[in-house]
Amino acid sequence: RRQIQELVARHRADDGEAWASLAFTATLWLSAMAALVATGGHWAAVIFLAFNMVRCFIVFHDAAHLSFFEDAGMNRVLAQVLQYFVNYSYEEWDANHNPHHAHFGDSTVRDASLTVFFSQRELAEAPLPLRWAHRLIRDPLLFFPLAGLFVFWINKPQIHGPSRAAMPLLLWLFLGPQTALSYC
């Protein structure tokens, strides 16, 4: 029991580390915005911004799981702020993503947040083309872009629409229309 507690303690949130990470993330994001403005939306600046948005989403993910800061309230505030930078509603995340961890691996529960719909045995017994398709779609180079396309742009536009519109609008207001269009 003591060994487990020591192991878990190494992975607990640390406010000092969290603030340093958040400052670095903000610096990178502002650098990406500056690069977009300075280059007029050059493809390298857009890719730099895309990588920074992934980093912002990782911070959002950890904050939404209440694991970025030591205090749950601080995590909620951060997730509510970051939702406008990652184009995903914190309330939607809290309602759909967090609960799926409660029953992940329970084959009797089916919900839309699951990314695995069958057991290893069921997959092994499936026809070869289905097994190949499963392997192909589970490759990270395909899975994450396709999952992101579905989750952030196709799924539930009436819910995600306002946060999708907020970031380009803010960019247009502060950095001009060319940068806002590059972001879209």
CSV table of C-alpha atoms in Angstrom, one decimal:
chain,number,residue,atom,x,y,z
A,1,ARG,CA,0.0,0.0,0.0
A,2,ARG,CA,2.8,2.4,0.8
A,3,GLN,CA,4.5,1.7,-2.5
A,4,ILE,CA,1.3,2.5,-4.3
A,5,GLN,CA,0.9,5.8,-2.4
A,6,GLU,CA,4.5,6.8,-3.2
A,7,LEU,CA,3.9,6.0,-6.9
A,8,VAL,CA,0.7,8.0,-7.0
A,9,ALA,CA,2.3,10.9,-5.1
A,10,ARG,CA,4.8,11.3,-7.9
A,11,HIS,CA,2.0,12.0,-10.4
A,12,ARG,CA,-0.1,14.4,-8.4
A,13,ALA,CA,-0.7,17.9,-9.6
A,14,ASP,CA,1.9,20.5,-8.6
A,15,ASP,CA,0.8,24.1,-8.8
A,16,GLY,CA,4.3,25.3,-9.4
A,17,GLU,CA,4.8,23.0,-12.3
A,18,ALA,CA,1.3,23.8,-13.6
A,19,TRP,CA,1.9,27.5,-13.6
A,20,ALA,CA,5.3,27.1,-15.3
A,21,SER,CA,3.7,24.9,-17.9
A,22,LEU,CA,0.8,27.3,-18.4
A,23,ALA,CA,3.2,30.2,-18.8
A,24,PHE,CA,5.2,28.3,-21.4
A,25,THR,CA,2.1,27.3,-23.3
A,26,ALA,CA,0.9,30.9,-23.3
A,27,THR,CA,4.3,32.1,-24.5
A,28,LEU,CA,4.3,29.5,-27.3
A,29,TRP,CA,0.7,30.4,-28.3
A,30,LEU,CA,1.5,34.2,-28.4
A,31,SER,CA,4.6,33.4,-30.4
A,32,ALA,CA,2.5,31.5,-32.9
A,33,MET,CA,0.1,34.4,-33.2
A,34,ALA,CA,3.0,36.8,-33.7
A,35,ALA,CA,4.4,34.5,-36.4
A,36,LEU,CA,1.1,34.4,-38.2
A,37,VAL,CA,0.9,38.2,-38.2
A,38,ALA,CA,4.6,38.7,-39.1
A,39,THR,CA,4.5,36.2,-42.0
A,40,GLY,CA,1.0,37.0,-43.3
A,41,GLY,CA,-0.2,33.5,-42.5
A,42,HIS,CA,2.7,31.5,-43.9
A,43,TRP,CA,2.1,27.7,-43.8
A,44,ALA,CA,4.9,27.2,-41.3
A,45,ALA,CA,3.3,29.7,-38.9
A,46,VAL,CA,-0.1,28.0,-39.3
A,47,ILE,CA,1.5,24.6,-38.5
A,48,PHE,CA,3.3,26.1,-35.5
A,49,LEU,CA,-0.1,27.4,-34.3
A,50,ALA,CA,-1.6,24.0,-34.9
A,51,PHE,CA,1.0,22.3,-32.7
A,52,ASN,CA,0.3,25.0,-30.0
A,53,MET,CA,-3.4,24.3,-30.2
A,54,VAL,CA,-2.7,20.7,-29.6
A,55,ARG,CA,-0.7,21.7,-26.5
A,56,CYS,CA,-3.5,23.9,-25.4
A,57,PHE,CA,-5.9,21.0,-25.8
A,58,ILE,CA,-3.8,18.8,-23.6
A,59,VAL,CA,-3.8,21.4,-20.9
A,60,PHE,CA,-7.6,21.8,-21.3
A,61,HIS,CA,-7.9,18.0,-21.1
A,62,ASP,CA,-6.0,17.8,-17.8
A,63,ALA,CA,-7.8,20.8,-16.4
A,64,ALA,CA,-11.2,19.3,-17.4
A,65,HIS,CA,-10.2,16.1,-15.5
A,66,LEU,CA,-9.3,18.4,-12.5
A,67,SER,CA,-5.7,17.2,-12.6
A,68,PHE,CA,-3.7,20.2,-13.9
A,69,PHE,CA,-3.8,22.3,-10.7
A,70,GLU,CA,-4.0,21.0,-7.2
A,71,ASP,CA,-7.3,22.8,-6.6
A,72,ALA,CA,-10.4,21.5,-8.5
A,73,GLY,CA,-11.8,25.1,-8.7
A,74,MET,CA,-8.7,26.4,-10.4
A,75,ASN,CA,-8.9,23.5,-12.9
A,76,ARG,CA,-12.6,24.4,-13.7
A,77,VAL,CA,-11.7,28.0,-14.2
A,78,LEU,CA,-8.8,27.1,-16.5
A,79,ALA,CA,-11.0,24.7,-18.5
A,80,GLN,CA,-13.6,27.4,-18.9
A,81,VAL,CA,-11.1,29.9,-20.2
A,82,LEU,CA,-9.3,27.4,-22.5
A,83,GLN,CA,-12.6,26.2,-24.1
A,84,TYR,CA,-12.4,29.3,-26.3
A,85,PHE,CA,-8.9,28.4,-27.4
A,86,VAL,CA,-9.5,24.8,-28.2
A,87,ASN,CA,-13.0,25.1,-29.7
A,88,TYR,CA,-14.7,22.7,-27.4
A,89,SER,CA,-17.2,23.4,-24.7
A,90,TYR,CA,-16.1,22.6,-21.1
A,91,GLU,CA,-19.7,21.8,-20.1
A,92,GLU,CA,-20.0,19.4,-23.1
A,93,TRP,CA,-16.7,17.8,-22.1
A,94,ASP,CA,-17.7,17.4,-18.5
A,95,ALA,CA,-21.0,15.9,-19.5
A,96,ASN,CA,-19.7,13.4,-22.1
A,97,HIS,CA,-16.0,12.7,-21.8
A,98,ASN,CA,-15.5,12.5,-18.0
A,99,PRO,CA,-18.4,10.0,-17.5
A,100,HIS,CA,-17.0,7.6,-20.0
A,101,HIS,CA,-14.0,6.9,-17.7
A,102,ALA,CA,-16.4,5.6,-15.1
A,103,HIS,CA,-17.3,2.6,-17.2
A,104,PHE,CA,-14.5,2.3,-19.7
A,105,GLY,CA,-13.8,-1.4,-20.3
A,106,ASP,CA,-17.4,-2.4,-19.2
A,107,SER,CA,-18.7,-4.2,-22.3
A,108,THR,CA,-22.3,-4.0,-21.0
A,109,VAL,CA,-22.3,-0.2,-21.4
A,110,ARG,CA,-22.6,1.5,-24.8
A,111,ASP,CA,-22.2,5.2,-25.2
A,112,ALA,CA,-21.2,7.6,-27.9
A,113,SER,CA,-17.9,8.6,-26.2
A,114,LEU,CA,-16.4,5.1,-26.6
A,115,THR,CA,-13.8,4.6,-29.2
A,116,VAL,CA,-13.7,0.8,-28.8
A,117,PHE,CA,-16.9,-0.9,-29.7
A,118,PHE,CA,-15.9,-4.6,-29.4
A,119,SER,CA,-13.7,-6.9,-27.5
A,120,GLN,CA,-10.4,-8.4,-28.7
A,121,ARG,CA,-12.2,-11.7,-29.1
A,122,GLU,CA,-14.9,-10.1,-31.3
A,123,LEU,CA,-12.2,-8.4,-33.4
A,124,ALA,CA,-10.2,-11.6,-33.8
A,125,GLU,CA,-13.4,-13.3,-35.1
A,126,ALA,CA,-14.3,-10.5,-37.5
A,127,PRO,CA,-13.7,-10.8,-41.2
A,128,LEU,CA,-10.2,-9.8,-42.4
A,129,PRO,CA,-11.3,-6.6,-44.1
A,130,LEU,CA,-12.9,-5.4,-40.9
A,131,ARG,CA,-9.7,-6.2,-38.9
A,132,TRP,CA,-7.6,-4.3,-41.4
A,133,ALA,CA,-9.9,-1.3,-41.4
A,134,HIS,CA,-9.9,-1.4,-37.6
A,135,ARG,CA,-6.1,-1.4,-37.6
A,136,LEU,CA,-5.9,1.4,-40.1
A,137,ILE,CA,-8.4,3.7,-38.4
A,138,ARG,CA,-6.7,3.1,-35.0
A,139,ASP,CA,-3.4,4.3,-36.3
A,140,PRO,CA,-2.7,7.6,-34.5
A,141,LEU,CA,-1.9,9.4,-37.7
A,142,LEU,CA,-5.4,8.8,-38.9
A,143,PHE,CA,-7.4,8.4,-35.7
A,144,PHE,CA,-6.6,11.8,-34.1
A,145,PRO,CA,-7.2,13.9,-37.2
A,146,LEU,CA,-10.4,12.1,-38.1
A,147,ALA,CA,-11.6,12.1,-34.5
A,148,GLY,CA,-10.8,15.8,-34.2
A,149,LEU,CA,-12.6,16.5,-37.4
A,150,PHE,CA,-15.7,14.7,-36.1
A,151,VAL,CA,-15.7,16.0,-32.6
A,152,PHE,CA,-14.8,19.6,-33.2
A,153,TRP,CA,-16.4,20.4,-36.6
A,154,ILE,CA,-19.1,17.8,-37.4
A,155,ASN,CA,-20.6,16.7,-34.1
A,156,LYS,CA,-23.3,18.9,-32.4
A,157,PRO,CA,-22.8,22.2,-34.2
A,158,GLN,CA,-25.6,23.8,-32.2
A,159,ILE,CA,-23.6,23.2,-29.0
A,160,HIS,CA,-20.0,23.9,-30.3
A,161,GLY,CA,-20.9,26.7,-32.7
A,162,PRO,CA,-20.5,29.6,-30.2
A,163,SER,CA,-17.0,28.5,-29.1
A,164,ARG,CA,-16.0,27.9,-32.7
A,165,ALA,CA,-17.0,31.4,-33.6
A,166,ALA,CA,-15.4,33.1,-30.6
A,167,MET,CA,-11.8,32.5,-31.4
A,168,PRO,CA,-11.8,33.8,-35.0
A,169,LEU,CA,-13.8,36.8,-33.9
A,170,LEU,CA,-11.3,37.6,-31.2
A,171,LEU,CA,-8.4,37.2,-33.6
A,172,TRP,CA,-10.2,39.5,-36.1
A,173,LEU,CA,-10.7,42.1,-33.4
A,174,PHE,CA,-7.2,42.0,-32.0
A,175,LEU,CA,-5.0,40.9,-35.0
A,176,GLY,CA,-7.0,41.7,-38.1
A,177,PRO,CA,-9.0,39.8,-40.7
A,178,GLN,CA,-6.1,38.1,-42.4
A,179,THR,CA,-5.0,36.3,-39.2
A,180,ALA,CA,-8.6,35.4,-38.3
A,181,LEU,CA,-9.1,33.8,-41.8
A,182,SER,CA,-5.8,31.9,-41.4
A,183,TYR,CA,-7.1,30.5,-38.1
A,184,CYS,CA,-10.4,29.2,-39.7
